[in-house]
Tab-separated table of N, CA, C and O in Angstrom:
chain	number	residue	atom	x	y	z
A	1343	MET	N	14.879	-5.197	9.814
A	1343	MET	CA	13.633	-4.660	10.358
A	1343	MET	C	12.958	-3.649	9.368
A	1343	MET	O	11.521	-3.825	9.661
A	1344	ARG	N	13.458	-2.931	8.484
A	1344	ARG	CA	12.524	-2.012	7.817
A	1344	ARG	C	11.539	-2.841	6.965
A	1344	ARG	O	10.290	-2.629	6.739
A	1345	GLN	N	11.972	-3.868	6.438
A	1345	GLN	CA	11.018	-4.762	5.495
A	1345	GLN	C	9.979	-5.291	6.367
A	1345	GLN	O	8.990	-5.487	5.941
A	1346	GLN	N	10.101	-5.601	7.844
A	1346	GLN	CA	9.205	-6.135	8.538
A	1346	GLN	C	8.255	-5.009	8.720
A	1346	GLN	O	7.084	-5.456	8.749
A	1347	ASP	N	8.884	-3.788	8.958
A	1347	ASP	CA	7.796	-2.746	9.384
A	1347	ASP	C	6.860	-2.577	8.026
A	1347	ASP	O	5.780	-2.306	8.054
A	1348	GLN	N	7.418	-2.451	6.918
A	1348	GLN	CA	6.902	-2.484	5.415
A	1348	GLN	C	5.577	-3.378	5.393
A	1348	GLN	O	4.535	-3.352	5.185
A	1349	PHE	N	6.119	-4.763	5.713
A	1349	PHE	CA	5.063	-5.899	5.597
A	1349	PHE	C	3.885	-5.550	6.601
A	1349	PHE	O	2.799	-5.738	6.095
A	1350	ILE	N	4.062	-4.943	7.830
A	1350	ILE	CA	3.231	-4.835	8.726
A	1350	ILE	C	2.038	-3.583	8.207
A	1350	ILE	O	0.695	-3.740	8.207
A	1351	HIS	N	2.520	-2.671	7.515
A	1351	HIS	CA	1.877	-1.584	7.052
A	1351	HIS	C	0.937	-2.199	5.976
A	1351	HIS	O	-0.387	-1.877	5.751
A	1352	LEU	N	1.503	-3.053	5.092
A	1352	LEU	CA	0.862	-3.565	3.955
A	1352	LEU	C	-0.214	-4.513	4.283
A	1352	LEU	O	-1.502	-4.552	3.783
A	1353	VAL	N	0.102	-5.322	5.438
A	1353	VAL	CA	-0.952	-6.248	5.784
A	1353	VAL	C	-1.997	-5.267	6.301
A	1353	VAL	O	-3.413	-5.898	6.160
A	1354	ARG	N	-1.930	-4.467	7.074
A	1354	ARG	CA	-3.080	-3.599	7.774
A	1354	ARG	C	-3.870	-3.047	6.600
A	1354	ARG	O	-5.061	-3.006	6.824
A	1355	LEU	N	-3.072	-2.564	5.513
A	1355	LEU	CA	-3.909	-2.016	4.493
A	1355	LEU	C	-4.716	-2.844	3.635
A	1355	LEU	O	-5.853	-2.706	3.518
A	1356	ALA	N	-4.021	-4.085	3.684
A	1356	ALA	CA	-4.803	-5.193	2.794
A	1356	ALA	C	-5.965	-5.621	3.598
A	1356	ALA	O	-7.076	-5.841	3.029
A	1357	TRP	N	-5.941	-5.680	5.040
A	1357	TRP	CA	-7.179	-6.128	5.825
A	1357	TRP	C	-8.310	-4.943	5.766
A	1357	TRP	O	-9.317	-5.277	5.449
A	1358	ASP	N	-7.700	-3.668	5.634
A	1358	ASP	CA	-8.839	-2.577	5.568
A	1358	ASP	C	-9.427	-2.837	4.154
A	1358	ASP	O	-10.727	-2.379	4.159
A	1359	LEU	N	-8.977	-3.106	3.075
A	1359	LEU	CA	-9.316	-3.124	1.715
A	1359	LEU	C	-10.374	-4.654	1.638
A	1359	LEU	O	-11.313	-4.451	1.050
A	1360	HIS	N	-9.906	-5.246	2.674
A	1360	HIS	CA	-10.596	-6.853	2.458
A	1360	HIS	C	-12.003	-6.559	3.055
A	1360	HIS	O	-12.970	-6.885	2.650
A	1361	MET	N	-12.058	-5.520	4.104
A	1361	MET	CA	-13.231	-5.132	4.750
A	1361	MET	C	-14.368	-4.462	3.800
A	1361	MET	O	-15.275	-4.177	4.100
A	1362	ARG	N	-13.433	-3.802	2.531
A	1362	ARG	CA	-14.374	-3.018	1.775
A	1362	ARG	C	-14.580	-3.841	0.365
A	1362	ARG	O	-15.045	-3.372	-0.545
A	1363	GLY	N	-14.309	-5.294	0.662
A	1363	GLY	CA	-14.564	-6.027	-0.507
A	1363	GLY	C	-13.652	-6.333	-1.630
A	1363	GLY	O	-13.843	-6.558	-2.749
A	1364	VAL	N	-12.120	-5.761	-1.363
A	1364	VAL	CA	-11.139	-5.688	-2.351
A	1364	VAL	C	-10.322	-6.831	-2.050
A	1364	VAL	O	-9.674	-6.741	-0.825
A	1365	SER	N	-10.061	-7.610	-3.001
A	1365	SER	CA	-8.787	-8.706	-2.924
A	1365	SER	C	-7.608	-8.146	-3.124
A	1365	SER	O	-7.391	-7.246	-3.999
A	1366	ALA	N	-6.713	-8.544	-2.211
A	1366	ALA	CA	-5.199	-8.032	-2.244
A	1366	ALA	C	-4.335	-9.089	-1.772
A	1366	ALA	O	-4.904	-9.807	-0.867
A	1367	ALA	N	-3.094	-9.007	-1.951
A	1367	ALA	CA	-2.209	-10.162	-1.629
A	1367	ALA	C	-0.936	-9.137	-1.345
A	1367	ALA	O	-0.518	-8.656	-2.044
A	1368	VAL	N	-0.275	-9.679	-0.082
A	1368	VAL	CA	1.172	-9.211	0.009
A	1368	VAL	C	2.226	-9.926	-0.746
A	1368	VAL	O	2.211	-11.376	-0.459
A	1369	ASP	N	3.045	-9.329	-1.427
A	1369	ASP	CA	3.986	-10.209	-2.030
A	1369	ASP	C	5.286	-9.959	-1.563
A	1369	ASP	O	5.607	-8.792	-1.123
A	1370	LEU	N	6.124	-11.089	-1.001
A	1370	LEU	CA	7.305	-10.949	-0.280
A	1370	LEU	C	8.160	-11.462	-1.317
A	1370	LEU	O	8.968	-12.616	-1.059
A	1371	PRO	N	8.888	-10.787	-2.122
A	1371	PRO	CA	9.923	-11.464	-3.155
A	1371	PRO	C	11.240	-11.390	-2.375
A	1371	PRO	O	11.727	-10.706	-1.641
A	1372	LYS	N	11.913	-12.266	-2.639
A	1372	LYS	CA	13.223	-12.773	-2.051
A	1372	LYS	C	14.226	-11.429	-1.986
A	1372	LYS	O	14.859	-11.205	-0.916
A	1373	SER	N	14.416	-10.839	-3.130
A	1373	SER	CA	15.627	-9.602	-2.958
A	1373	SER	C	15.199	-8.199	-3.480
A	1373	SER	O	15.632	-7.402	-3.768
A	1374	LYS	N	13.469	-8.103	-3.251
A	1374	LYS	CA	13.096	-6.906	-3.303
A	1374	LYS	C	12.158	-6.368	-2.139
A	1374	LYS	O	11.950	-7.373	-1.233
A	1375	GLU	N	11.714	-5.152	-2.323
A	1375	GLU	CA	10.821	-4.654	-1.393
A	1375	GLU	C	9.469	-5.393	-1.204
A	1375	GLU	O	8.842	-5.668	-2.512
A	1376	PRO	N	8.766	-5.485	-0.029
A	1376	PRO	CA	7.619	-6.160	0.005
A	1376	PRO	C	6.505	-4.980	-0.950
A	1376	PRO	O	6.491	-3.996	-0.825
A	1377	THR	N	5.420	-5.785	-1.493
A	1377	THR	CA	4.391	-5.050	-2.139
A	1377	THR	C	2.845	-5.307	-1.785
A	1377	THR	O	2.971	-6.596	-1.446
A	1378	LEU	N	1.998	-4.665	-1.902
A	1378	LEU	CA	0.692	-5.213	-1.997
A	1378	LEU	C	0.119	-5.077	-3.151
A	1378	LEU	O	0.318	-4.060	-4.016
A	1379	VAL	N	-0.380	-6.264	-3.792
A	1379	VAL	CA	-0.637	-6.420	-4.894
A	1379	VAL	C	-2.202	-6.407	-5.153
A	1379	VAL	O	-2.847	-7.053	-4.718
A	1380	LEU	N	-2.600	-5.508	-6.047
A	1380	LEU	CA	-4.337	-5.458	-6.285
A	1380	LEU	C	-4.510	-5.737	-7.772
A	1380	LEU	O	-4.303	-5.018	-8.631
A	1381	PRO	N	-4.945	-7.163	-7.965
A	1381	PRO	CA	-5.278	-7.292	-9.386
A	1381	PRO	C	-6.506	-6.636	-10.026
A	1381	PRO	O	-7.631	-6.690	-9.126
A	1382	ARG	N	-6.471	-6.091	-11.049
A	1382	ARG	CA	-7.721	-5.467	-11.705
A	1382	ARG	C	-7.810	-6.233	-13.048
A	1382	ARG	O	-7.027	-6.957	-13.649
A	1383	THR	N	-9.040	-5.984	-13.637
A	1383	THR	CA	-9.244	-6.594	-15.017
A	1383	THR	C	-8.297	-6.384	-16.100
A	1383	THR	O	-7.692	-6.866	-16.725
A	1384	VAL	N	-7.942	-4.842	-15.838
A	1384	VAL	CA	-6.914	-4.099	-16.850
A	1384	VAL	C	-5.562	-4.385	-16.814
A	1384	VAL	O	-4.848	-4.784	-17.531
A	1385	ASP	N	-5.216	-4.212	-15.432
A	1385	ASP	CA	-3.862	-4.198	-15.025
A	1385	ASP	C	-3.768	-4.714	-13.541
A	1385	ASP	O	-4.816	-4.941	-12.950
A	1386	THR	N	-2.595	-4.470	-12.877
A	1386	THR	CA	-2.354	-4.765	-11.496
A	1386	THR	C	-1.444	-3.698	-11.058
A	1386	THR	O	-0.631	-3.183	-11.637
A	1387	ILE	N	-2.094	-3.233	-9.831
A	1387	ILE	CA	-1.556	-2.277	-9.181
A	1387	ILE	C	-0.701	-2.759	-7.899
A	1387	ILE	O	-1.042	-3.723	-7.176
A	1388	LYS	N	0.692	-2.145	-7.947
A	1388	LYS	CA	1.527	-2.607	-6.954
A	1388	LYS	C	1.772	-1.241	-5.853
A	1388	LYS	O	2.114	-0.315	-6.434
A	1389	ILE	N	1.521	-1.549	-4.693
A	1389	ILE	CA	1.353	-0.462	-3.792
A	1389	ILE	C	2.848	-0.954	-2.825
A	1389	ILE	O	2.727	-1.891	-2.171
A	1390	MET	N	3.354	0.016	-2.451
A	1390	MET	CA	4.637	-0.124	-1.701
A	1390	MET	C	4.481	0.817	-0.218
A	1390	MET	O	3.612	1.729	-0.308
A	1391	ALA	N	4.969	0.410	0.624
A	1391	ALA	CA	5.154	1.099	2.034
A	1391	ALA	C	6.465	1.700	1.968
A	1391	ALA	O	7.460	0.997	2.105
A	1392	LEU	N	6.670	3.075	2.168
A	1392	LEU	CA	7.892	3.665	2.216
A	1392	LEU	C	8.163	4.444	3.447
A	1392	LEU	O	7.190	5.351	3.848
A	1393	LEU	N	9.191	4.558	3.835
A	1393	LEU	CA	9.599	5.640	5.009
A	1393	LEU	C	10.395	6.870	4.519
A	1393	LEU	O	11.335	6.533	3.786
A	1394	GLN	N	9.617	7.813	4.718
A	1394	GLN	CA	10.365	9.208	4.386
A	1394	GLN	C	10.280	10.155	5.478
A	1394	GLN	O	9.153	10.514	6.064
A	1395	ASN	N	11.410	10.748	5.838
A	1395	ASN	CA	11.523	11.726	6.824
A	1395	ASN	C	10.887	11.286	8.092
A	1395	ASN	O	10.232	12.172	8.715
A	1396	GLY	N	11.005	10.093	8.486
A	1396	GLY	CA	10.455	9.419	9.770
A	1396	GLY	C	8.680	9.004	9.616
A	1396	GLY	O	8.290	8.729	10.491
A	1397	GLN	N	8.355	9.382	8.420
A	1397	GLN	CA	6.751	8.911	8.110
A	1397	GLN	C	6.666	7.989	7.100
A	1397	GLN	O	7.136	8.063	6.191
A	1398	TRP	N	5.610	6.967	7.459
A	1398	TRP	CA	5.183	5.748	6.487
A	1398	TRP	C	4.266	6.397	5.577
A	1398	TRP	O	3.302	6.991	5.901
A	1399	PHE	N	4.479	6.131	4.126
A	1399	PHE	CA	3.534	6.419	3.286
A	1399	PHE	C	3.175	5.148	2.424
A	1399	PHE	O	4.179	4.169	2.181
A	1400	PHE	N	1.872	5.176	1.791
A	1400	PHE	CA	1.950	4.101	0.725
A	1400	PHE	C	1.816	4.789	-0.549
A	1400	PHE	O	1.307	5.887	-0.729
A	1401	THR	N	2.634	4.365	-1.396
A	1401	THR	CA	2.981	4.845	-2.777
A	1401	THR	C	2.536	3.852	-3.700
A	1401	THR	O	2.777	2.620	-3.886
A	1402	TRP	N	1.824	4.388	-4.991
A	1402	TRP	CA	1.749	3.623	-6.130
A	1402	TRP	C	2.211	4.134	-7.404
A	1402	TRP	O	1.889	3.683	-8.850
A	1403	GLY	N	2.899	5.117	-7.351
A	1403	GLY	CA	3.578	5.868	-8.293
A	1403	GLY	C	4.616	6.934	-7.982
A	1403	GLY	O	4.998	6.985	-6.840
A	1404	ARG	N	4.878	7.801	-8.958
A	1404	ARG	CA	5.933	8.887	-8.543
A	1404	ARG	C	5.418	10.185	-7.957
A	1404	ARG	O	6.299	10.853	-7.481
A	1405	GLY	N	4.146	10.538	-8.311
A	1405	GLY	CA	3.456	11.802	-8.133
A	1405	GLY	C	3.049	11.849	-6.768
A	1405	GLY	O	2.754	10.984	-6.084
A	1406	ARG	N	2.957	13.117	-6.196
A	1406	ARG	CA	2.336	13.382	-4.897
A	1406	ARG	C	0.881	12.823	-4.886
A	1406	ARG	O	0.534	12.542	-3.751
A	1407	GLU	N	0.318	13.039	-5.853
A	1407	GLU	CA	-1.037	12.518	-5.834
A	1407	GLU	C	-1.191	11.049	-5.766
A	1407	GLU	O	-2.282	10.360	-5.717
A	1408	GLN	N	-0.068	10.502	-5.857
A	1408	GLN	CA	-0.036	8.761	-6.009
A	1408	GLN	C	0.601	8.482	-4.451
A	1408	GLN	O	1.362	7.287	-4.571
A	1409	ARG	N	0.414	8.917	-3.696
A	1409	ARG	CA	0.831	8.441	-2.263
A	1409	ARG	C	-0.382	9.108	-1.178
A	1409	ARG	O	-0.712	10.112	-1.275
A	1410	VAL	N	-0.106	8.186	-0.033
A	1410	VAL	CA	-0.889	8.769	1.061
A	1410	VAL	C	-0.124	8.249	2.389
A	1410	VAL	O	0.435	7.132	2.345
A	1411	SER	N	-0.380	9.136	3.441
A	1411	SER	CA	0.173	8.727	4.716
A	1411	SER	C	-0.213	7.490	5.084
A	1411	SER	O	-1.604	7.082	4.854
A	1412	ALA	N	0.569	6.444	5.404
A	1412	ALA	CA	0.244	5.245	6.068
A	1412	ALA	C	-0.823	5.086	7.255
A	1412	ALA	O	-1.390	4.238	7.453
A	1413	MET	N	-0.764	6.256	7.957
A	1413	MET	CA	-1.541	6.465	9.335
A	1413	MET	C	-2.723	7.366	8.975
A	1413	MET	O	-3.469	7.442	9.986
A	1414	ALA	N	-2.846	7.632	7.854
A	1414	ALA	CA	-4.221	8.589	7.387
A	1414	ALA	C	-5.379	7.729	7.454
A	1414	ALA	O	-5.378	6.582	7.032
A	1415	GLU	N	-6.375	8.425	8.094
A	1415	GLU	CA	-7.876	7.610	8.159
A	1415	GLU	C	-8.081	7.144	6.671
A	1415	GLU	O	-8.800	6.158	6.332
A	1416	GLU	N	-7.814	8.142	5.697
A	1416	GLU	CA	-8.367	7.881	4.337
A	1416	GLU	C	-7.424	7.069	3.511
A	1416	GLU	O	-7.582	6.904	2.321
A	1417	ALA	N	-6.465	6.426	4.068
A	1417	ALA	CA	-5.485	5.781	3.323
A	1417	ALA	C	-6.281	4.641	2.491
A	1417	ALA	O	-5.979	4.329	1.280
A	1418	ALA	N	-7.004	3.742	3.215
A	1418	ALA	CA	-7.324	2.531	2.404
A	1418	ALA	C	-8.650	2.977	1.557
A	1418	ALA	O	-8.623	2.421	0.538
A	1419	GLU	N	-9.346	4.186	1.956
A	1419	GLU	CA	-10.355	4.689	0.701
A	1419	GLU	C	-9.561	5.339	-0.417
A	1419	GLU	O	-10.238	4.981	-1.387
A	1420	ARG	N	-8.429	6.051	-0.296
A	1420	ARG	CA	-7.666	6.416	-1.562
A	1420	ARG	C	-7.189	5.092	-2.392
A	1420	ARG	O	-7.572	5.238	-3.500
A	1421	VAL	N	-7.031	4.222	-1.561
A	1421	VAL	CA	-6.485	2.823	-2.300
A	1421	VAL	C	-7.516	1.991	-2.946
A	1421	VAL	O	-7.553	1.558	-3.990
A	1422	TRP	N	-8.653	2.084	-2.250
A	1422	TRP	CA	-9.822	1.581	-2.747
A	1422	TRP	C	-10.587	2.006	-3.822
A	1422	TRP	O	-10.807	1.365	-5.106
A	1423	GLU	N	-10.258	3.402	-4.064
A	1423	GLU	CA	-10.587	4.185	-5.136
A	1423	GLU	C	-9.773	3.670	-6.570
A	1423	GLU	O	-10.375	3.482	-7.757
A	1424	LEU	N	-8.479	3.046	-6.342
A	1424	LEU	CA	-7.755	2.844	-7.246
A	1424	LEU	C	-8.233	1.324	-7.895
A	1424	LEU	O	-8.187	0.962	-9.134
A	1425	ALA	N	-8.672	0.563	-7.009
A	1425	ALA	CA	-9.219	-0.814	-7.219
A	1425	ALA	C	-10.449	-0.800	-8.072
A	1425	ALA	O	-10.989	-1.789	-8.581
A	1426	GLN	N	-11.096	0.365	-8.247
A	1426	GLN	CA	-12.422	0.563	-8.913
A	1426	GLN	C	-12.280	0.434	-10.286
A	1426	GLN	O	-11.487	0.912	-10.798
């Protein structure tokens, strides 16, 4: 069930990014966590949806500045900035 919740959050983020003109794909590997893949010219960003202390976050690195609450209004905007 947890991976299904991750998928739902990632699809919602993908749609919000799509509305901002960003291409993204949800990757559902067989034995790993689902990720949102943002292809860029230089590299690819992989975003995960993680549950911590009962709250969902999008994360794309290890630092606090590399995560945002999945329910935050600015979540798609923060990720959109990465895609630029």
